[in-house]
C-alpha positions as a LaTeX table, in Angstrom:
\begin{tabular}{lrrr}
\hline
Residue & $x$ (\AA) & $y$ (\AA) & $z$ (\AA) \\
\hline
Unk1 & 49.38 & $-16.64$ & 6.48 \\
Unk2 & 49.33 & $-12.95$ & 5.09 \\
Unk3 & 50.06 & $-10.15$ & 7.49 \\
Unk4 & 47.25 & $-8.09$ & 8.48 \\
Unk5 & 48.63 & $-5.22$ & 6.53 \\
Unk6 & 49.03 & $-7.16$ & 3.37 \\
Unk7 & 45.38 & $-8.63$ & 3.88 \\
Unk8 & 44.21 & $-4.98$ & 4.12 \\
Unk9 & 45.91 & $-4.02$ & 1.01 \\
Unk10 & 44.61 & $-6.89$ & $-0.99$ \\
Unk11 & 40.97 & $-6.07$ & 0.56 \\
Unk12 & 41.25 & $-2.65$ & $-0.61$ \\
Unk13 & 42.53 & $-3.62$ & $-4.04$ \\
Unk14 & 39.31 & $-5.93$ & $-4.31$ \\
Unk15 & 36.96 & $-3.23$ & $-3.32$ \\
Unk16 & 38.53 & $-0.90$ & $-5.93$ \\
Unk17 & 38.36 & $-3.49$ & $-8.59$ \\
Unk18 & 34.66 & $-4.07$ & $-7.91$ \\
Unk19 & 34.18 & $-0.35$ & $-8.15$ \\
Unk20 & 35.87 & $-0.02$ & $-11.51$ \\
Unk21 & 34.11 & $-2.98$ & $-12.83$ \\
Unk22 & 30.71 & $-1.61$ & $-11.98$ \\
Unk23 & 31.63 & 1.93 & $-13.43$ \\
Unk24 & 32.58 & 0.29 & $-16.74$ \\
Unk25 & 29.29 & $-1.44$ & $-16.77$ \\
Unk26 & 27.38 & 1.45 & $-16.14$ \\
Unk27 & 29.22 & 3.42 & $-18.89$ \\
Unk28 & 28.81 & 0.57 & $-21.38$ \\
Unk29 & 25.09 & 0.73 & $-20.54$ \\
Unk30 & 24.55 & 4.23 & $-21.16$ \\
Unk31 & 26.46 & 4.08 & $-24.27$ \\
Unk32 & 24.26 & 0.91 & $-25.32$ \\
Unk33 & 21.17 & 3.04 & $-24.48$ \\
Unk34 & 22.30 & 5.80 & $-26.83$ \\
Unk35 & 22.92 & 8.31 & $-24.00$ \\
Unk36 & 26.64 & 8.64 & $-24.82$ \\
Unk37 & 26.38 & 8.40 & $-28.52$ \\
Unk38 & 26.12 & 4.84 & $-29.12$ \\
Unk39 & 23.19 & 3.20 & $-30.96$ \\
Unk40 & 20.28 & 1.83 & $-29.01$ \\
Unk41 & 20.46 & $-1.94$ & $-28.68$ \\
Unk42 & 17.28 & $-2.64$ & $-30.49$ \\
Unk43 & 18.52 & $-1.10$ & $-33.51$ \\
Unk44 & 22.03 & $-2.95$ & $-33.62$ \\
Unk45 & 22.79 & $-5.93$ & $-35.72$ \\
Unk46 & 20.22 & $-5.29$ & $-38.31$ \\
Unk47 & 17.39 & $-5.32$ & $-35.69$ \\
Unk48 & 18.26 & $-8.81$ & $-34.62$ \\
Unk49 & 18.13 & $-7.90$ & $-31.01$ \\
Unk50 & 15.06 & $-5.88$ & $-31.03$ \\
Unk51 & 11.60 & $-7.03$ & $-29.43$ \\
Unk52 & 10.08 & $-8.32$ & $-32.51$ \\
Unk53 & 12.90 & $-10.26$ & $-34.23$ \\
Unk54 & 12.12 & $-13.84$ & $-33.00$ \\
Unk55 & 9.14 & $-15.56$ & $-31.17$ \\
Unk56 & 11.48 & $-15.69$ & $-27.96$ \\
Unk57 & 12.30 & $-11.86$ & $-28.06$ \\
Unk58 & 10.50 & $-10.34$ & $-24.94$ \\
Unk59 & 8.53 & $-7.28$ & $-25.50$ \\
Unk60 & 10.41 & $-4.16$ & $-24.93$ \\
Unk61 & 8.98 & $-3.18$ & $-21.51$ \\
Unk62 & 10.78 & $-6.38$ & $-20.33$ \\
Unk63 & 14.19 & $-4.66$ & $-20.52$ \\
Unk64 & 13.28 & $-2.01$ & $-17.76$ \\
Unk65 & 14.61 & $-4.88$ & $-15.50$ \\
Unk66 & 18.09 & $-3.76$ & $-16.34$ \\
Unk67 & 17.49 & $-0.55$ & $-14.43$ \\
Unk68 & 16.73 & $-2.54$ & $-11.37$ \\
Unk69 & 19.88 & $-4.85$ & $-11.87$ \\
Unk70 & 21.92 & $-1.72$ & $-12.26$ \\
Unk71 & 20.37 & $-0.14$ & $-9.17$ \\
Unk72 & 21.18 & $-3.38$ & $-7.15$ \\
Unk73 & 24.66 & $-3.41$ & $-8.68$ \\
Unk74 & 25.43 & 0.16 & $-7.64$ \\
Unk75 & 23.89 & $-0.35$ & $-4.04$ \\
Unk76 & 26.15 & $-3.58$ & $-3.89$ \\
Unk77 & 29.15 & $-1.63$ & $-4.88$ \\
Unk78 & 28.72 & 0.96 & $-2.29$ \\
Unk79 & 27.99 & $-1.53$ & 0.37 \\
Unk80 & 31.06 & $-3.76$ & $-0.33$ \\
Unk81 & 33.28 & $-0.62$ & $-0.29$ \\
Unk82 & 32.26 & 0.26 & 3.42 \\
Unk83 & 35.15 & $-0.44$ & 5.84 \\
Unk84 & 33.01 & $-3.02$ & 7.78 \\
Unk85 & 32.94 & $-5.25$ & 4.44 \\
Unk86 & 36.69 & $-4.85$ & 3.95 \\
Unk87 & 37.77 & $-7.91$ & 5.63 \\
Unk88 & 34.50 & $-9.90$ & 5.10 \\
Unk89 & 35.60 & $-13.68$ & 4.07 \\
Unk90 & 32.08 & $-13.83$ & 2.15 \\
Unk91 & 33.37 & $-10.54$ & 0.12 \\
Unk92 & 36.74 & $-11.95$ & $-0.40$ \\
Unk93 & 35.29 & $-15.04$ & $-2.05$ \\
Unk94 & 32.47 & $-13.25$ & $-4.01$ \\
Unk95 & 33.95 & $-9.86$ & $-4.82$ \\
Unk96 & 36.18 & $-10.69$ & $-7.89$ \\
Unk97 & 33.52 & $-13.09$ & $-9.48$ \\
Unk98 & 30.88 & $-10.31$ & $-8.97$ \\
Unk99 & 33.25 & $-7.69$ & $-10.68$ \\
Unk100 & 33.92 & $-10.23$ & $-13.50$ \\
Unk101 & 30.12 & $-10.49$ & $-14.11$ \\
Unk102 & 30.06 & $-6.53$ & $-14.23$ \\
Unk103 & 32.90 & $-6.57$ & $-16.90$ \\
Unk104 & 31.01 & $-9.31$ & $-19.04$ \\
Unk105 & 27.89 & $-7.44$ & $-19.02$ \\
Unk106 & 29.54 & $-4.21$ & $-20.18$ \\
Unk107 & 31.53 & $-6.40$ & $-22.70$ \\
Unk108 & 28.23 & $-7.70$ & $-24.14$ \\
Unk109 & 27.22 & $-4.11$ & $-24.76$ \\
Unk110 & 30.20 & $-3.23$ & $-26.63$ \\
Unk111 & 30.14 & $-6.59$ & $-28.57$ \\
Unk112 & 26.85 & $-5.82$ & $-29.68$ \\
Unk113 & 27.74 & $-2.27$ & $-30.74$ \\
Unk114 & 30.95 & $-3.03$ & $-32.60$ \\
Unk115 & 31.15 & $-6.80$ & $-33.30$ \\
Unk116 & 28.93 & $-9.62$ & $-34.52$ \\
Unk117 & 26.06 & $-11.62$ & $-33.27$ \\
Unk118 & 27.97 & $-14.73$ & $-32.61$ \\
Unk119 & 30.49 & $-12.70$ & $-30.32$ \\
Unk120 & 27.36 & $-11.41$ & $-28.46$ \\
Unk121 & 26.25 & $-14.99$ & $-28.03$ \\
Unk122 & 29.78 & $-16.11$ & $-26.89$ \\
Unk123 & 29.81 & $-13.15$ & $-24.36$ \\
Unk124 & 26.43 & $-13.68$ & $-22.70$ \\
Unk125 & 27.19 & $-17.30$ & $-22.36$ \\
Unk126 & 30.43 & $-16.44$ & $-20.64$ \\
Unk127 & 28.46 & $-14.04$ & $-18.27$ \\
Unk128 & 25.69 & $-16.59$ & $-17.61$ \\
Unk129 & 28.60 & $-19.00$ & $-16.60$ \\
Unk130 & 30.34 & $-16.51$ & $-14.45$ \\
Unk131 & 26.93 & $-15.69$ & $-12.65$ \\
Unk132 & 26.38 & $-19.44$ & $-12.07$ \\
Unk133 & 29.73 & $-19.88$ & $-10.53$ \\
Unk134 & 29.19 & $-16.57$ & $-8.45$ \\
Unk135 & 25.77 & $-17.81$ & $-7.12$ \\
Unk136 & 27.37 & $-21.24$ & $-6.22$ \\
Unk137 & 30.10 & $-19.42$ & $-4.14$ \\
Unk138 & 27.20 & $-17.60$ & $-2.28$ \\
Unk139 & 25.30 & $-20.71$ & $-1.64$ \\
Unk140 & 28.30 & $-22.32$ & $-0.23$ \\
Unk141 & 29.02 & $-19.29$ & 2.13 \\
Unk142 & 25.58 & $-18.39$ & 3.35 \\
Unk143 & 24.71 & $-14.79$ & 4.34 \\
Unk144 & 24.63 & $-13.79$ & 7.98 \\
Unk145 & 22.73 & $-10.78$ & 7.74 \\
Unk146 & 19.90 & $-9.11$ & 5.88 \\
Unk147 & 22.37 & $-6.56$ & 4.10 \\
Unk148 & 24.44 & $-9.60$ & 2.90 \\
Unk149 & 21.19 & $-11.26$ & 1.48 \\
Unk150 & 19.87 & $-7.83$ & $-0.01$ \\
Unk151 & 22.99 & $-6.46$ & $-1.57$ \\
Unk152 & 24.87 & $-9.48$ & $-2.52$ \\
Unk153 & 22.46 & $-12.34$ & $-3.07$ \\
Unk154 & 19.61 & $-10.64$ & $-4.68$ \\
Unk155 & 21.79 & $-8.73$ & $-6.70$ \\
Unk156 & 23.41 & $-11.76$ & $-8.20$ \\
Unk157 & 20.12 & $-13.66$ & $-8.42$ \\
Unk158 & 18.32 & $-11.20$ & $-10.26$ \\
Unk159 & 21.25 & $-10.82$ & $-12.64$ \\
Unk160 & 21.44 & $-14.65$ & $-13.03$ \\
Unk161 & 17.69 & $-14.98$ & $-13.68$ \\
Unk162 & 17.45 & $-12.48$ & $-16.28$ \\
Unk163 & 20.65 & $-13.40$ & $-18.10$ \\
Unk164 & 19.27 & $-17.09$ & $-18.29$ \\
Unk165 & 16.32 & $-15.81$ & $-20.28$ \\
Unk166 & 18.48 & $-13.31$ & $-22.25$ \\
Unk167 & 20.88 & $-16.00$ & $-23.11$ \\
Unk168 & 18.06 & $-17.91$ & $-24.83$ \\
Unk169 & 16.75 & $-14.82$ & $-26.76$ \\
Unk170 & 20.18 & $-13.75$ & $-27.83$ \\
Unk171 & 21.04 & $-17.31$ & $-29.14$ \\
Unk172 & 17.78 & $-17.52$ & $-30.91$ \\
Unk173 & 18.32 & $-14.17$ & $-32.40$ \\
Unk174 & 21.45 & $-15.43$ & $-33.88$ \\
Unk175 & 20.20 & $-18.58$ & $-35.16$ \\
Unk176 & 17.45 & $-16.88$ & $-36.69$ \\
Unk177 & 19.40 & $-14.07$ & $-38.59$ \\
Unk178 & 22.61 & $-15.95$ & $-39.53$ \\
Unk179 & 22.10 & $-19.73$ & $-39.21$ \\
Unk180 & 18.40 & $-20.97$ & $-39.70$ \\
Unk181 & 17.10 & $-21.52$ & $-43.21$ \\
Unk182 & 14.05 & $-19.84$ & $-44.32$ \\
Unk183 & 11.94 & $-22.70$ & $-43.57$ \\
Unk184 & 12.63 & $-21.93$ & $-39.82$ \\
Unk185 & 9.60 & $-19.77$ & $-39.87$ \\
Unk186 & 7.20 & $-22.66$ & $-40.46$ \\
Unk187 & 8.22 & $-24.39$ & $-37.25$ \\
Unk188 & 9.12 & $-21.41$ & $-35.31$ \\
Unk189 & 6.02 & $-22.03$ & $-32.80$ \\
Unk190 & 7.26 & $-25.59$ & $-32.07$ \\
Unk191 & 10.98 & $-24.62$ & $-31.68$ \\
Unk192 & 9.91 & $-21.82$ & $-29.42$ \\
Unk193 & 7.73 & $-23.94$ & $-27.11$ \\
Unk194 & 10.58 & $-26.51$ & $-26.85$ \\
Unk195 & 13.19 & $-23.93$ & $-25.73$ \\
Unk196 & 10.76 & $-22.69$ & $-23.35$ \\
Unk197 & 10.59 & $-26.08$ & $-21.84$ \\
Unk198 & 14.26 & $-26.04$ & $-21.59$ \\
Unk199 & 14.13 & $-22.69$ & $-19.83$ \\
Unk200 & 11.67 & $-24.09$ & $-17.19$ \\
Unk201 & 14.23 & $-27.08$ & $-16.76$ \\
Unk202 & 17.22 & $-24.75$ & $-16.21$ \\
Unk203 & 15.24 & $-22.30$ & $-13.97$ \\
Unk204 & 14.01 & $-25.38$ & $-11.91$ \\
Unk205 & 17.61 & $-26.72$ & $-11.62$ \\
Unk206 & 18.72 & $-23.18$ & $-10.49$ \\
Unk207 & 16.12 & $-23.14$ & $-7.97$ \\
Unk208 & 17.08 & $-26.53$ & $-6.57$ \\
Unk209 & 20.77 & $-25.75$ & $-6.74$ \\
Unk210 & 20.49 & $-22.50$ & $-4.79$ \\
Unk211 & 18.19 & $-23.82$ & $-2.11$ \\
Unk212 & 14.80 & $-22.12$ & $-3.35$ \\
Unk213 & 16.18 & $-18.68$ & $-3.87$ \\
Unk214 & 13.49 & $-16.29$ & $-5.42$ \\
Unk215 & 15.48 & $-13.74$ & $-7.08$ \\
Unk216 & 16.56 & $-15.99$ & $-10.03$ \\
Unk217 & 12.95 & $-17.15$ & $-10.44$ \\
Unk218 & 11.38 & $-13.87$ & $-10.54$ \\
Unk219 & 13.79 & $-12.28$ & $-13.01$ \\
Unk220 & 13.40 & $-15.31$ & $-15.38$ \\
Unk221 & 9.61 & $-15.38$ & $-14.81$ \\
Unk222 & 9.45 & $-11.53$ & $-15.78$ \\
Unk223 & 11.23 & $-12.27$ & $-19.05$ \\
Unk224 & 8.70 & $-15.14$ & $-19.56$ \\
Unk225 & 5.79 & $-12.88$ & $-19.08$ \\
Unk226 & 7.10 & $-10.33$ & $-21.64$ \\
Unk227 & 7.79 & $-12.94$ & $-24.10$ \\
Unk228 & 4.16 & $-13.93$ & $-23.76$ \\
Unk229 & 3.01 & $-10.27$ & $-24.19$ \\
Unk230 & 5.19 & $-9.80$ & $-27.06$ \\
Unk231 & 3.99 & $-12.91$ & $-29.02$ \\
Unk232 & 0.38 & $-12.33$ & $-27.93$ \\
Unk233 & 0.13 & $-8.52$ & $-29.01$ \\
Unk234 & 2.94 & $-7.81$ & $-31.22$ \\
Unk235 & 4.85 & $-9.45$ & $-34.12$ \\
Unk236 & 5.86 & $-11.99$ & $-34.70$ \\
Unk237 & 2.37 & $-13.05$ & $-33.41$ \\
Unk238 & 2.26 & $-16.62$ & $-31.86$ \\
Unk239 & $-0.58$ & $-17.39$ & $-29.46$ \\
Unk240 & 0.79 & $-21.00$ & $-28.73$ \\
Unk241 & 4.16 & $-19.41$ & $-27.55$ \\
Unk242 & 2.59 & $-16.70$ & $-25.55$ \\
Unk243 & 0.46 & $-19.27$ & $-23.59$ \\
Unk244 & 3.48 & $-21.48$ & $-23.22$ \\
Unk245 & 5.65 & $-18.48$ & $-22.10$ \\
Unk246 & 2.96 & $-17.48$ & $-19.38$ \\
Unk247 & 2.74 & $-21.25$ & $-18.18$ \\
Unk248 & 6.44 & $-21.36$ & $-18.02$ \\
Unk249 & 6.60 & $-18.16$ & $-15.73$ \\
Unk250 & 4.19 & $-19.57$ & $-13.53$ \\
Unk251 & 6.13 & $-22.91$ & $-13.09$ \\
Unk252 & 9.46 & $-21.01$ & $-12.62$ \\
Unk253 & 8.07 & $-19.07$ & $-9.69$ \\
Unk254 & 6.28 & $-22.02$ & $-8.17$ \\
Unk255 & 9.28 & $-24.38$ & $-7.86$ \\
Unk256 & 10.99 & $-22.19$ & $-5.25$ \\
Unk257 & 7.88 & $-21.59$ & $-3.53$ \\
Unk258 & 6.96 & $-25.20$ & $-3.15$ \\
Unk259 & 10.61 & $-25.69$ & $-1.84$ \\
Unk260 & 9.94 & $-22.93$ & 0.70 \\
Unk261 & 6.47 & $-24.45$ & 1.69 \\
Unk262 & 7.66 & $-27.94$ & 2.05 \\
Unk263 & 10.74 & $-26.97$ & 4.11 \\
Unk264 & 13.12 & $-28.67$ & 1.35 \\
Unk265 & 15.25 & $-25.49$ & 0.56 \\
Unk266 & 18.34 & $-26.68$ & 2.68 \\
Unk267 & 18.42 & $-30.30$ & 1.86 \\
Unk268 & 18.40 & $-29.51$ & $-1.92$ \\
Unk269 & 20.77 & $-26.80$ & $-1.81$ \\
Unk270 & 24.33 & $-27.22$ & $-3.31$ \\
Unk271 & 26.51 & $-29.43$ & $-0.97$ \\
Unk272 & 29.01 & $-27.23$ & 0.72 \\
\hline
\end{tabular}
C-alpha cells in the first residue's frame, strides 16, 4: 500500500501528465491547421488526405467535429485537474490512457506533416486501439456522476467514434495513393460500399461492447453523413456510395437507441 503522501504525489503527477499531453495535442492541432506555420492537412501528402481524394473521404465540413472533440478534451483536462478528482479511482485508471490518446492524436498530425502516408495509418490505428482500450476501462468502472459521464465518457466516446471513421478514410487514402493499381477506380464504388458495411459492423460492435453508449455512434454517424454529402455533391461523385453512407449512418445510431429502448444496455456491455 502506498502512503497517502506518495499516493497524492502520484495523483498530481497523473494530472500534470494529462495536462501536458492535451497541450501537446492542441499545439499540434494548431500547427496542422496552418495557424503556427504548418501546412493544412488537406494539402499534405500530395492531397491524399483531402475531402475529394477517395470515395470514402468525408466532405470538408465533417472535420469541424475536431473542434468539439478538442473542446471536450480541454474541459476534461481542466476537470480532472481539480482537487476533487485527484484521488478518484476512476481517474487513476483512465487518466494515463486518455493522455496517451491525446499524444497519439498530436502525433498523427505531426506524422502527416513530416513523414509518410503509411506512418499516418500506423499512428491512427494505434490511436484507435488506445481509444478502444480506454473506453473498455470506462465501461468496467461506470461513472457515478453526471460530471464523470460528460467530461470523461462523452469525451472519449466522441473521440473513438470519429477516429473509427477517420481510420477507414486514412487507410483508404493510403491504399488509393500508394498501393492500389489504376484499375482500382473501376471498382471503387463496390469497395467503398463493402468498407461501409465493415464500418457498420465495427460501430455496432462498439455499441454492444459499451452498453449502448451514444457518443461513439453519433460521431461515427456524423462522418458517414458527410461521406454521403461528399459523394453526392462533390468529387469523386458516387451516388451508390452516398446512399450506402447515409443508410450506414442511420443504422449506426439505431443500434444503441434500440438497446436503450429494449433495456438491453447493461446485459450486453463488456463484462467487468
